mmCIF file of C-alpha atoms and ligand atoms in Angstrom:
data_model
loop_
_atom_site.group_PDB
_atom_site.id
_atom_site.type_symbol
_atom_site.label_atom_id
_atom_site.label_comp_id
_atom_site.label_asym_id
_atom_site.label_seq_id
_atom_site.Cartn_x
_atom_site.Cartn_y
_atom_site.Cartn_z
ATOM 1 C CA UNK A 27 23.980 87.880 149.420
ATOM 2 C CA UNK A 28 21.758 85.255 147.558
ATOM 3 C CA UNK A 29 20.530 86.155 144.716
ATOM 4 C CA UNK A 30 16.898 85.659 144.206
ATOM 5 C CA UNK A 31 16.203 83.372 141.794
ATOM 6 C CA UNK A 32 12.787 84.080 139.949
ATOM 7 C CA UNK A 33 10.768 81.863 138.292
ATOM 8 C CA UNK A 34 8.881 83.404 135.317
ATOM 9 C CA UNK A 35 6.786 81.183 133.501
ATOM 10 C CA UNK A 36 7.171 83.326 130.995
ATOM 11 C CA UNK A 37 10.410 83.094 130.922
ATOM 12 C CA UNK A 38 10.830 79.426 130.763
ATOM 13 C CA UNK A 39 8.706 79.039 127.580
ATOM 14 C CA UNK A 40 11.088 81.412 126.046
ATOM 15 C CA UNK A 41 13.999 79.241 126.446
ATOM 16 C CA UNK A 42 11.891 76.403 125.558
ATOM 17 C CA UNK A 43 10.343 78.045 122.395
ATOM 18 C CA UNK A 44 14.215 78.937 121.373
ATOM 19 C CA UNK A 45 15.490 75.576 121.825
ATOM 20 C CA UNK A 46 12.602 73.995 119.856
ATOM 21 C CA UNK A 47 13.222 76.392 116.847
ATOM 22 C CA UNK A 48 17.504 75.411 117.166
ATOM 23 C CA UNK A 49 16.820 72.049 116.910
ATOM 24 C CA UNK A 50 13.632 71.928 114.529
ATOM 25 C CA UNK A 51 16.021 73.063 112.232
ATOM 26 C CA UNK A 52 14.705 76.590 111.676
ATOM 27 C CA UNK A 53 18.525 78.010 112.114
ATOM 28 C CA UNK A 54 19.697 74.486 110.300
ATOM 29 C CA UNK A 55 19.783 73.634 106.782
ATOM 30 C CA UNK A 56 16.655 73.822 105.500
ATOM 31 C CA UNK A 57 15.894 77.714 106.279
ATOM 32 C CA UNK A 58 17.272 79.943 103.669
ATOM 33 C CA UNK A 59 16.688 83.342 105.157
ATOM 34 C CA UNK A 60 17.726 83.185 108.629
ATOM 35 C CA UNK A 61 20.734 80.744 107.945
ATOM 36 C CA UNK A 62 24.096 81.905 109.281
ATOM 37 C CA UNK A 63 27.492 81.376 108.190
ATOM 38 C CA UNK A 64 27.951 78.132 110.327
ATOM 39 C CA UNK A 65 25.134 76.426 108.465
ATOM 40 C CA UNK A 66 25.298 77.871 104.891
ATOM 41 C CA UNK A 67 29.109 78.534 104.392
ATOM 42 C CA UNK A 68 28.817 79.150 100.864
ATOM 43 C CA UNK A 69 25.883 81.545 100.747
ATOM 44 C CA UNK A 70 23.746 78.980 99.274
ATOM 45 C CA UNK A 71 19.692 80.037 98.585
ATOM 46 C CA UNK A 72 19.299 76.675 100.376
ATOM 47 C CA UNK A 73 21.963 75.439 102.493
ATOM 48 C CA UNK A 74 21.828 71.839 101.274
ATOM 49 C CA UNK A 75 21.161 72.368 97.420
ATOM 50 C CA UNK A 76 23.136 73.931 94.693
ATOM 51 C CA UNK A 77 20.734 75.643 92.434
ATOM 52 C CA UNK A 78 21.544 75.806 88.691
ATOM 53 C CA UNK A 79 20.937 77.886 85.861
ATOM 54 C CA UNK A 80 21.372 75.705 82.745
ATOM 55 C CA UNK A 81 20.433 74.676 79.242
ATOM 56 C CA UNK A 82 18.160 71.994 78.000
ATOM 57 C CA UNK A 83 19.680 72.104 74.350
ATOM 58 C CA UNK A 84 23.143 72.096 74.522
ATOM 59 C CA UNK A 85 24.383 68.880 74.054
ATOM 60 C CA UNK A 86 26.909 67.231 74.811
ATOM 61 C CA UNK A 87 27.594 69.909 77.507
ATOM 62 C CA UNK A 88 24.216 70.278 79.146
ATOM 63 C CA UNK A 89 20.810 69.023 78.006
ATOM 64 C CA UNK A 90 17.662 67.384 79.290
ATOM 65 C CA UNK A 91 17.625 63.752 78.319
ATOM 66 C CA UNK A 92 14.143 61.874 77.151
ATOM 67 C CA UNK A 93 12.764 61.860 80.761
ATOM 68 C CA UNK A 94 14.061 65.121 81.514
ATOM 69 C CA UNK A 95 16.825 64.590 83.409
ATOM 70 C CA UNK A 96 19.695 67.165 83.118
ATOM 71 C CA UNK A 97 23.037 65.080 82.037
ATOM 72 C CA UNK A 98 26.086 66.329 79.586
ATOM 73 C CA UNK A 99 29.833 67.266 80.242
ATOM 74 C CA UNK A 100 29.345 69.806 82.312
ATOM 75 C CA UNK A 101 26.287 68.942 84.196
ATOM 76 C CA UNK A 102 28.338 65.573 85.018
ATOM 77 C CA UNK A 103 31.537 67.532 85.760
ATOM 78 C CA UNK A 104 29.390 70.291 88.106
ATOM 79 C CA UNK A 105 27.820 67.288 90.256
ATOM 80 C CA UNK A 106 31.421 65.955 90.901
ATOM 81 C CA UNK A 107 32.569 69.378 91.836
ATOM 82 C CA UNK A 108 29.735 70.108 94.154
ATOM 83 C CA UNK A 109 30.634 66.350 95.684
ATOM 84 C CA UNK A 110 33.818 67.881 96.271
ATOM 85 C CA UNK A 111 32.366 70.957 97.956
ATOM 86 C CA UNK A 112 30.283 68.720 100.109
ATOM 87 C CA UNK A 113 26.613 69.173 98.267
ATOM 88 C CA UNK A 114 25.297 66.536 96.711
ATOM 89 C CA UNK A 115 21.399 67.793 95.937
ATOM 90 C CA UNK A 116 22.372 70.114 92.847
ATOM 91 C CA UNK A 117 19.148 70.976 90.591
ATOM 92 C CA UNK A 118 19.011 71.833 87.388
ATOM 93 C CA UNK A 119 16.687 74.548 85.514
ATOM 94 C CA UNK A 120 16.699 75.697 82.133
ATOM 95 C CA UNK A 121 17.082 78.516 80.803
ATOM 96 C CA UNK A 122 17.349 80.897 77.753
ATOM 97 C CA UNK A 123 20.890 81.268 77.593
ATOM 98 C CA UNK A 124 20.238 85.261 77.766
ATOM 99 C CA UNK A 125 18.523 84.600 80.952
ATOM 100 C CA UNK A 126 20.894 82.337 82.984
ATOM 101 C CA UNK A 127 23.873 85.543 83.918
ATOM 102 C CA UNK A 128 21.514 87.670 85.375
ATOM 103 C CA UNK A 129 19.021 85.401 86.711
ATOM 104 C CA UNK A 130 22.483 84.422 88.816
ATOM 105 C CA UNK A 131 23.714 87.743 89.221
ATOM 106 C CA UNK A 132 19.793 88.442 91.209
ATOM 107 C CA UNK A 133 20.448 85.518 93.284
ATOM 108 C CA UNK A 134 17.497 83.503 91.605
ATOM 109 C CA UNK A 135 20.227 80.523 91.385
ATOM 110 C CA UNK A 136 23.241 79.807 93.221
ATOM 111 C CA UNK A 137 25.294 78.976 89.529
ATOM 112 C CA UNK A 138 25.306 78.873 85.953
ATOM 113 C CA UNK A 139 26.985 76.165 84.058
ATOM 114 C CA UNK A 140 26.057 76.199 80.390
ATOM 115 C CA UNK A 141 29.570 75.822 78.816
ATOM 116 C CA UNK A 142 29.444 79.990 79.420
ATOM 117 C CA UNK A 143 33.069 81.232 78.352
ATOM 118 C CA UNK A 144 34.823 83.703 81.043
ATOM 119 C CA UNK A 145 35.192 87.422 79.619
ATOM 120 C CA UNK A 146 35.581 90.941 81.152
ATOM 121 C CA UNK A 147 32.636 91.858 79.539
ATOM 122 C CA UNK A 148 30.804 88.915 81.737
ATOM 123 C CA UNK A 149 32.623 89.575 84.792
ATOM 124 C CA UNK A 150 30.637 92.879 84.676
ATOM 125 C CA UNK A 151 28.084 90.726 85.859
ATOM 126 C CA UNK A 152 29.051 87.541 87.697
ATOM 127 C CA UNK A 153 32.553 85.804 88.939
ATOM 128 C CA UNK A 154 33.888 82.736 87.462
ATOM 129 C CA UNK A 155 35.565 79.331 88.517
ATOM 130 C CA UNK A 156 38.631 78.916 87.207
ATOM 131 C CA UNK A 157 38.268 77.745 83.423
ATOM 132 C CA UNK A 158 37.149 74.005 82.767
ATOM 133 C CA UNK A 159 36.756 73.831 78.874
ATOM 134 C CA UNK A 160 38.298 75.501 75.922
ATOM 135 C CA UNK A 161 37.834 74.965 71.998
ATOM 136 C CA UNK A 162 35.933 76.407 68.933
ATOM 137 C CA UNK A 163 32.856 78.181 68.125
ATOM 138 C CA UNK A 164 31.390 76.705 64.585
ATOM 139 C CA UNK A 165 29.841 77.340 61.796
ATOM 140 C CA UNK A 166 27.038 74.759 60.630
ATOM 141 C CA UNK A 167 25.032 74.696 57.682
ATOM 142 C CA UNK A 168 22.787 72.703 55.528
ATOM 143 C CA UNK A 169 24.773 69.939 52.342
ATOM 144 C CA UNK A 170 23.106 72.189 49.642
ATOM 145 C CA UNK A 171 23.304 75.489 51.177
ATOM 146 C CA UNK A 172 26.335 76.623 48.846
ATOM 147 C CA UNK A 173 28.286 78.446 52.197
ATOM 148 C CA UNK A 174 31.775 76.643 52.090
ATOM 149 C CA UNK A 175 33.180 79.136 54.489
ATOM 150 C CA UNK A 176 33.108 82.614 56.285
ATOM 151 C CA UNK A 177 33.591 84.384 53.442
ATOM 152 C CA UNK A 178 30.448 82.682 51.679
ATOM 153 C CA UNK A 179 27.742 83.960 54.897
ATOM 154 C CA UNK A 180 27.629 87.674 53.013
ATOM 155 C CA UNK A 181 23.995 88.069 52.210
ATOM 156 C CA UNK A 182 22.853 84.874 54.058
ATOM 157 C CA UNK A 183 20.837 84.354 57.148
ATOM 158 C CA UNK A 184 23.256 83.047 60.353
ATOM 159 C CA UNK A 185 21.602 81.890 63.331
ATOM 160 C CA UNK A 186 23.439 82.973 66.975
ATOM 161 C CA UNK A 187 21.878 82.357 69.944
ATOM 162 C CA UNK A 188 20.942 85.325 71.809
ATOM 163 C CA UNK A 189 23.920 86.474 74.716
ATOM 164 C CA UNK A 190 26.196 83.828 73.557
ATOM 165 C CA UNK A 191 30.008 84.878 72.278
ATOM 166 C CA UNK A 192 29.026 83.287 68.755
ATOM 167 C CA UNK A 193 26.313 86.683 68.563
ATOM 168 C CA UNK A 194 29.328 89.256 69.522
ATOM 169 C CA UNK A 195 31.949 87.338 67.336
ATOM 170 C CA UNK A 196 29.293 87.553 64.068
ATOM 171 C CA UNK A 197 28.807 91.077 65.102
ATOM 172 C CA UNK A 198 32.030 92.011 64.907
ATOM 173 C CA UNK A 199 33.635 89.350 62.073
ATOM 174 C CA UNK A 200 30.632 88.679 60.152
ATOM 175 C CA UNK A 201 29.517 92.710 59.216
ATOM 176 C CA UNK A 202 27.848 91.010 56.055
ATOM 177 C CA UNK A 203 26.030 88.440 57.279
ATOM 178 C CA UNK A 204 22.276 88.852 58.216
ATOM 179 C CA UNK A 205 22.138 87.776 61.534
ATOM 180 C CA UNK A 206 19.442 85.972 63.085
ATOM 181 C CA UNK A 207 19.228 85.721 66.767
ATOM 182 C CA UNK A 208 17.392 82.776 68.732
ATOM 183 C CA UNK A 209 16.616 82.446 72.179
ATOM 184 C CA UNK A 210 18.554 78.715 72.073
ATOM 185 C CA UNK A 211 20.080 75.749 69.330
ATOM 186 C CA UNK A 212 16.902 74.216 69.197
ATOM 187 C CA UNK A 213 14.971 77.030 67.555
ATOM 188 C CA UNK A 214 17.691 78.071 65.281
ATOM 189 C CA UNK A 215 18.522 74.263 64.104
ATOM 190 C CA UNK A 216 14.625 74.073 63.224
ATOM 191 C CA UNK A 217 15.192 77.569 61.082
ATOM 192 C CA UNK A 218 18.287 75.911 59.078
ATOM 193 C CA UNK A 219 16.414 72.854 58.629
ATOM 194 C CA UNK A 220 13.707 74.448 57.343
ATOM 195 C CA UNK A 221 15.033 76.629 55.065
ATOM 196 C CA UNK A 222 14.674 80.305 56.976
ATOM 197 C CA UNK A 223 18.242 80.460 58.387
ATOM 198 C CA UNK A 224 20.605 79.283 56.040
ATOM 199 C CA UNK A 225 23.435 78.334 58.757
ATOM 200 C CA UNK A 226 23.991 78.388 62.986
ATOM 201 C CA UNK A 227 26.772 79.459 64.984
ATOM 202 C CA UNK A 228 27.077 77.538 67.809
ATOM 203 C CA UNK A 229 30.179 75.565 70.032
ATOM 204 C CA UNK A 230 31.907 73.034 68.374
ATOM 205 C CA UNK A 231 30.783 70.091 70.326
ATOM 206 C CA UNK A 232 26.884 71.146 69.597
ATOM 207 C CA UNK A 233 27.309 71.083 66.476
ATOM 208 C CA UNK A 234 28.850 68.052 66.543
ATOM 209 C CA UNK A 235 25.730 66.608 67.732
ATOM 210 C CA UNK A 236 23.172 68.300 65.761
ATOM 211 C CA UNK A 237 25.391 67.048 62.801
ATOM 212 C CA UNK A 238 24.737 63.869 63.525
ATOM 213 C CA UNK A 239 21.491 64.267 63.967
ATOM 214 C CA UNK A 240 20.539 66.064 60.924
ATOM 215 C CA UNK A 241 23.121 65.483 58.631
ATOM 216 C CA UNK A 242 24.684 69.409 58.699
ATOM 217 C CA UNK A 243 27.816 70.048 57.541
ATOM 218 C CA UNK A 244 29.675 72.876 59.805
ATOM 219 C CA UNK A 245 31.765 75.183 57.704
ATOM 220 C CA UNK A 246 34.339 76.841 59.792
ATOM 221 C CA UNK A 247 36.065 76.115 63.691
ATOM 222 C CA UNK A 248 37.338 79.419 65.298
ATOM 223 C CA UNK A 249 39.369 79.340 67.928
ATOM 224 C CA UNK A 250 37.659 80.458 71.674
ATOM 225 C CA UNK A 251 40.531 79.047 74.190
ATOM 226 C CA UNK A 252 40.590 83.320 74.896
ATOM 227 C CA UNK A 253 37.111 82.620 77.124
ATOM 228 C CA UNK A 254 37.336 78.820 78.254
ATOM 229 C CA UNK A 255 33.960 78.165 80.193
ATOM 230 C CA UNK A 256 33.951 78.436 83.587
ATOM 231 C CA UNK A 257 30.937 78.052 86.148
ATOM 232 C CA UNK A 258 29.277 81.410 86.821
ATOM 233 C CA UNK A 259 28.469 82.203 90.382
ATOM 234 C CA UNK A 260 27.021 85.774 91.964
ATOM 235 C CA UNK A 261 29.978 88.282 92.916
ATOM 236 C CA UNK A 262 31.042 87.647 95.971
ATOM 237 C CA UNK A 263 30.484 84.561 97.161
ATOM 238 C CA UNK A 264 33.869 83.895 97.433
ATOM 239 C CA UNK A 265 33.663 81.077 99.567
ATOM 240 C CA UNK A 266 31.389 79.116 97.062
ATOM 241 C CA UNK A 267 33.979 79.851 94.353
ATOM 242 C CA UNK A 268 36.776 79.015 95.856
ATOM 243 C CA UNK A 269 35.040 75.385 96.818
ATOM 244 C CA UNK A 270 34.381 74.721 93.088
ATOM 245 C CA UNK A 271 37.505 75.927 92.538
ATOM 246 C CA UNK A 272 38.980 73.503 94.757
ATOM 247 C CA UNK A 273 36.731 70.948 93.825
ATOM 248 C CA UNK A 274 37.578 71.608 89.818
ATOM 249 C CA UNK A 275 41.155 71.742 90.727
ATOM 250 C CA UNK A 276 40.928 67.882 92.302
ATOM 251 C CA UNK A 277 38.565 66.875 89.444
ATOM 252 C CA UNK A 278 41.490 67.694 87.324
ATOM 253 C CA UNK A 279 44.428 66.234 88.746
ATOM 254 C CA UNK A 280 43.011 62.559 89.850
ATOM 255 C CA UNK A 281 41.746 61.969 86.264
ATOM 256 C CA UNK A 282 37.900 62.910 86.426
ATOM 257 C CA UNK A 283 37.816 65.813 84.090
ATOM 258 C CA UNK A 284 39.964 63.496 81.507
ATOM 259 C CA UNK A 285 37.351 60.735 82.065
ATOM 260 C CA UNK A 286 34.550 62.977 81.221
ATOM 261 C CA UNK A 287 35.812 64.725 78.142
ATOM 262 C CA UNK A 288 36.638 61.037 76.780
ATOM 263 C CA UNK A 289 32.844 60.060 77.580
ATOM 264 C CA UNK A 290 31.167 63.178 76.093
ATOM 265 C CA UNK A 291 33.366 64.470 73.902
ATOM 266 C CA UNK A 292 35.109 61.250 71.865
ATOM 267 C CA UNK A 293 37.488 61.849 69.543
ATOM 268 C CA UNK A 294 37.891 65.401 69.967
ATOM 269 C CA UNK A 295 41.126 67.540 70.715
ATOM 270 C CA UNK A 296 41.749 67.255 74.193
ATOM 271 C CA UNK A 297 43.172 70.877 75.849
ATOM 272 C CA UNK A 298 46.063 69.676 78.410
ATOM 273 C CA UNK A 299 46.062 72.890 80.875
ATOM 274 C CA UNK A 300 43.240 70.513 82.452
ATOM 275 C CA UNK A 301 44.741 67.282 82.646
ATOM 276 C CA UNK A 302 46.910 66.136 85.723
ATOM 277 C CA UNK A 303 50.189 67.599 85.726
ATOM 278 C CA UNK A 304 52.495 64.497 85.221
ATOM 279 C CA UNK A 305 50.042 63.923 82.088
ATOM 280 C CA UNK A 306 50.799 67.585 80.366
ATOM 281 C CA UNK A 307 53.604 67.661 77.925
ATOM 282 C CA UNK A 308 56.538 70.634 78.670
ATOM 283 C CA UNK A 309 55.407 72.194 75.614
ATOM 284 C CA UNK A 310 52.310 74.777 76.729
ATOM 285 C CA UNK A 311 49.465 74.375 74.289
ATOM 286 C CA UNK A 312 49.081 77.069 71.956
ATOM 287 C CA UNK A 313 46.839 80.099 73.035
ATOM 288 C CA UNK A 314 45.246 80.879 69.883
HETATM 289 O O1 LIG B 2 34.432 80.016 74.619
HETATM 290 C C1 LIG B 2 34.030 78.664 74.474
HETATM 291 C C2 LIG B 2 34.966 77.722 75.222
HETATM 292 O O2 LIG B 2 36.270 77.835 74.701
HETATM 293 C C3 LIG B 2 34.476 76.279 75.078
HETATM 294 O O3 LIG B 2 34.607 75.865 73.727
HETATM 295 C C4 LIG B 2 33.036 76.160 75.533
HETATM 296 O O4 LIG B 2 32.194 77.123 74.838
HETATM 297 C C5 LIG B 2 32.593 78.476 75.005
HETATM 298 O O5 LIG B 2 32.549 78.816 76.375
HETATM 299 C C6 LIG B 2 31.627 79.346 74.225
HETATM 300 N N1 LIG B 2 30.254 79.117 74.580
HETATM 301 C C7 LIG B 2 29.271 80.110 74.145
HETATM 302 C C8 LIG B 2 29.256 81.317 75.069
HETATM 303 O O6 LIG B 2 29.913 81.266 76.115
HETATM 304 C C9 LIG B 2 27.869 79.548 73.999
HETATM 305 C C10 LIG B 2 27.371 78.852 75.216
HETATM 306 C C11 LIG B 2 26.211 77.966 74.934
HETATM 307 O O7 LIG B 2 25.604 77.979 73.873
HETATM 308 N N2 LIG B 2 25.900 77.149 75.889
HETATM 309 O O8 LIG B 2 28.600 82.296 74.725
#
């Protein structure tokens, strides 16, 4: 028997039309919606970029520099990772710090990397990388603004930045304090400068900087290795995790996360658990 072969026209520009649209790239990397697995392994909102939910005012971890350029400890420690993972166009948006968890959780970016410390209470919302930072949350305050210590912000005005762990520690530790929330560092720094907060709580290393830059004097570290930061990415996408996680893992042990905290964070305590292995000492750094 032969079969009959039957040329449709119709037909033919089918194929044709589908081949054009295969190799125009409309199934390819630049199509968010309709791109598969194959193309978009990680889940991405655009298979070639990493999106990123960030801060403009929190240096030295992330902050826009004069011509608006996102740069910092972990913005410089992200765009390794992402190397890594095999994505080099990452972009950076601020954000109110508030904003950035759920603005990931709704898939509106693909990560959020703000120096954001890991808790249960987050993981509600998003998964985490493994941890990439640990240290303090502090207390700053103006020369003249008699606080010397916890005990003296009873009756004062302290400045947390809405969302961030500083807010639920002063809730909880501070009963006495009158707290004053901010949408980001910037705003409150401006209050304590001018007189209508009397301190900030804030991480250690931004304080470090607005310090410097003001002449503040912080009052008290506490301890926050409990919730070391970690990059925040939509639940799930386990395949993009486990890529930075891989990626953070390699940063680590060839020396790039040690180079980093020496550029952005001089002279401060460096946390071992994230140096490479035949550089950490037998004895475990203490927890607390
Ligand atoms: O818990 C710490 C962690 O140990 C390290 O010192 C980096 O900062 C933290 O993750 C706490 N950061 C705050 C938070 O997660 C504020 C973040 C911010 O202002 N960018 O709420």
């Amino acid at each position: 028997m032969t079969k009959r072969v039957n040329f449709r026209p119709g037909a033919v520009v089918a194929v044709a039309v589908a081949a054009l649209l295969a190799l125009s790239g409309c199934a390819g990397s630049t199509s968010p919606a309709s791109s598969g697995a194959a193309e978009n392994p990680y889940g991405l909102i655009q298979a070639d970029t990493i999106r990123v939910a960030s801060l403009g005012d929190a240096k030295p971890y992330t902050f826009a520099d004069s011509q608006g350029n996102f740069t910092g400890f972990d913005v410089e420690l992200f765009k390794d990772v992402a190397h890594r993972a095999g994505v080099d166009n990452v972009v950076f948006t601020g954000q109110d710090f508030s904003a950035i968890l759920p603005a990931v959780a709704n898939g509106q970016f693909d990560v959020g990397v703000a120096a954001i410390g890991i808790t249960d209470k987050r993981k509600q919302t998003v998964d985490f990388s493994e941890g990439y930072l640990a240290g303090y949350l502090t207390v700053l305050t103006t020369k003249d603004s008699g606080i010397k210590d916890v005990d003296g912000l009873a009756g004062k005005r302290l400045g947390v930045v809405q969302g961030t762990l500083q807010e639920a520690y002063a809730v909880k530790n501070f009963p006495s304090a009158n707290l004053v929330r901010f949408p980001d560092n910037n705003s409150a720094i401006a209050a304590v400068n001018s007189g209508s907060a009397d301190a900030h709580f804030l991480d250690y290393e931004a304080a470090k900087a607005y310090k410097e830059q003001h002449g503040l004097v912080s009052v008290a570290d506490i301890p926050s290795f409990d919730a070391p930061a970690g990059f925040a990415v939509a639940k799930g996408k386990d395949a993009f995790k486990d890529a930075l996680n891989k990626g953070l893992a390699s940063a680590m042990e060839d020396g790039t996360w040690k180079k980093l905290y020496q550029k952005w964070f001089p002279g401060s305590p460096m946390p071992e658990q994230y140096l490479p292995k035949a550089e950490q000492t037998a004895t475990p750094a203490p927890s607390k």
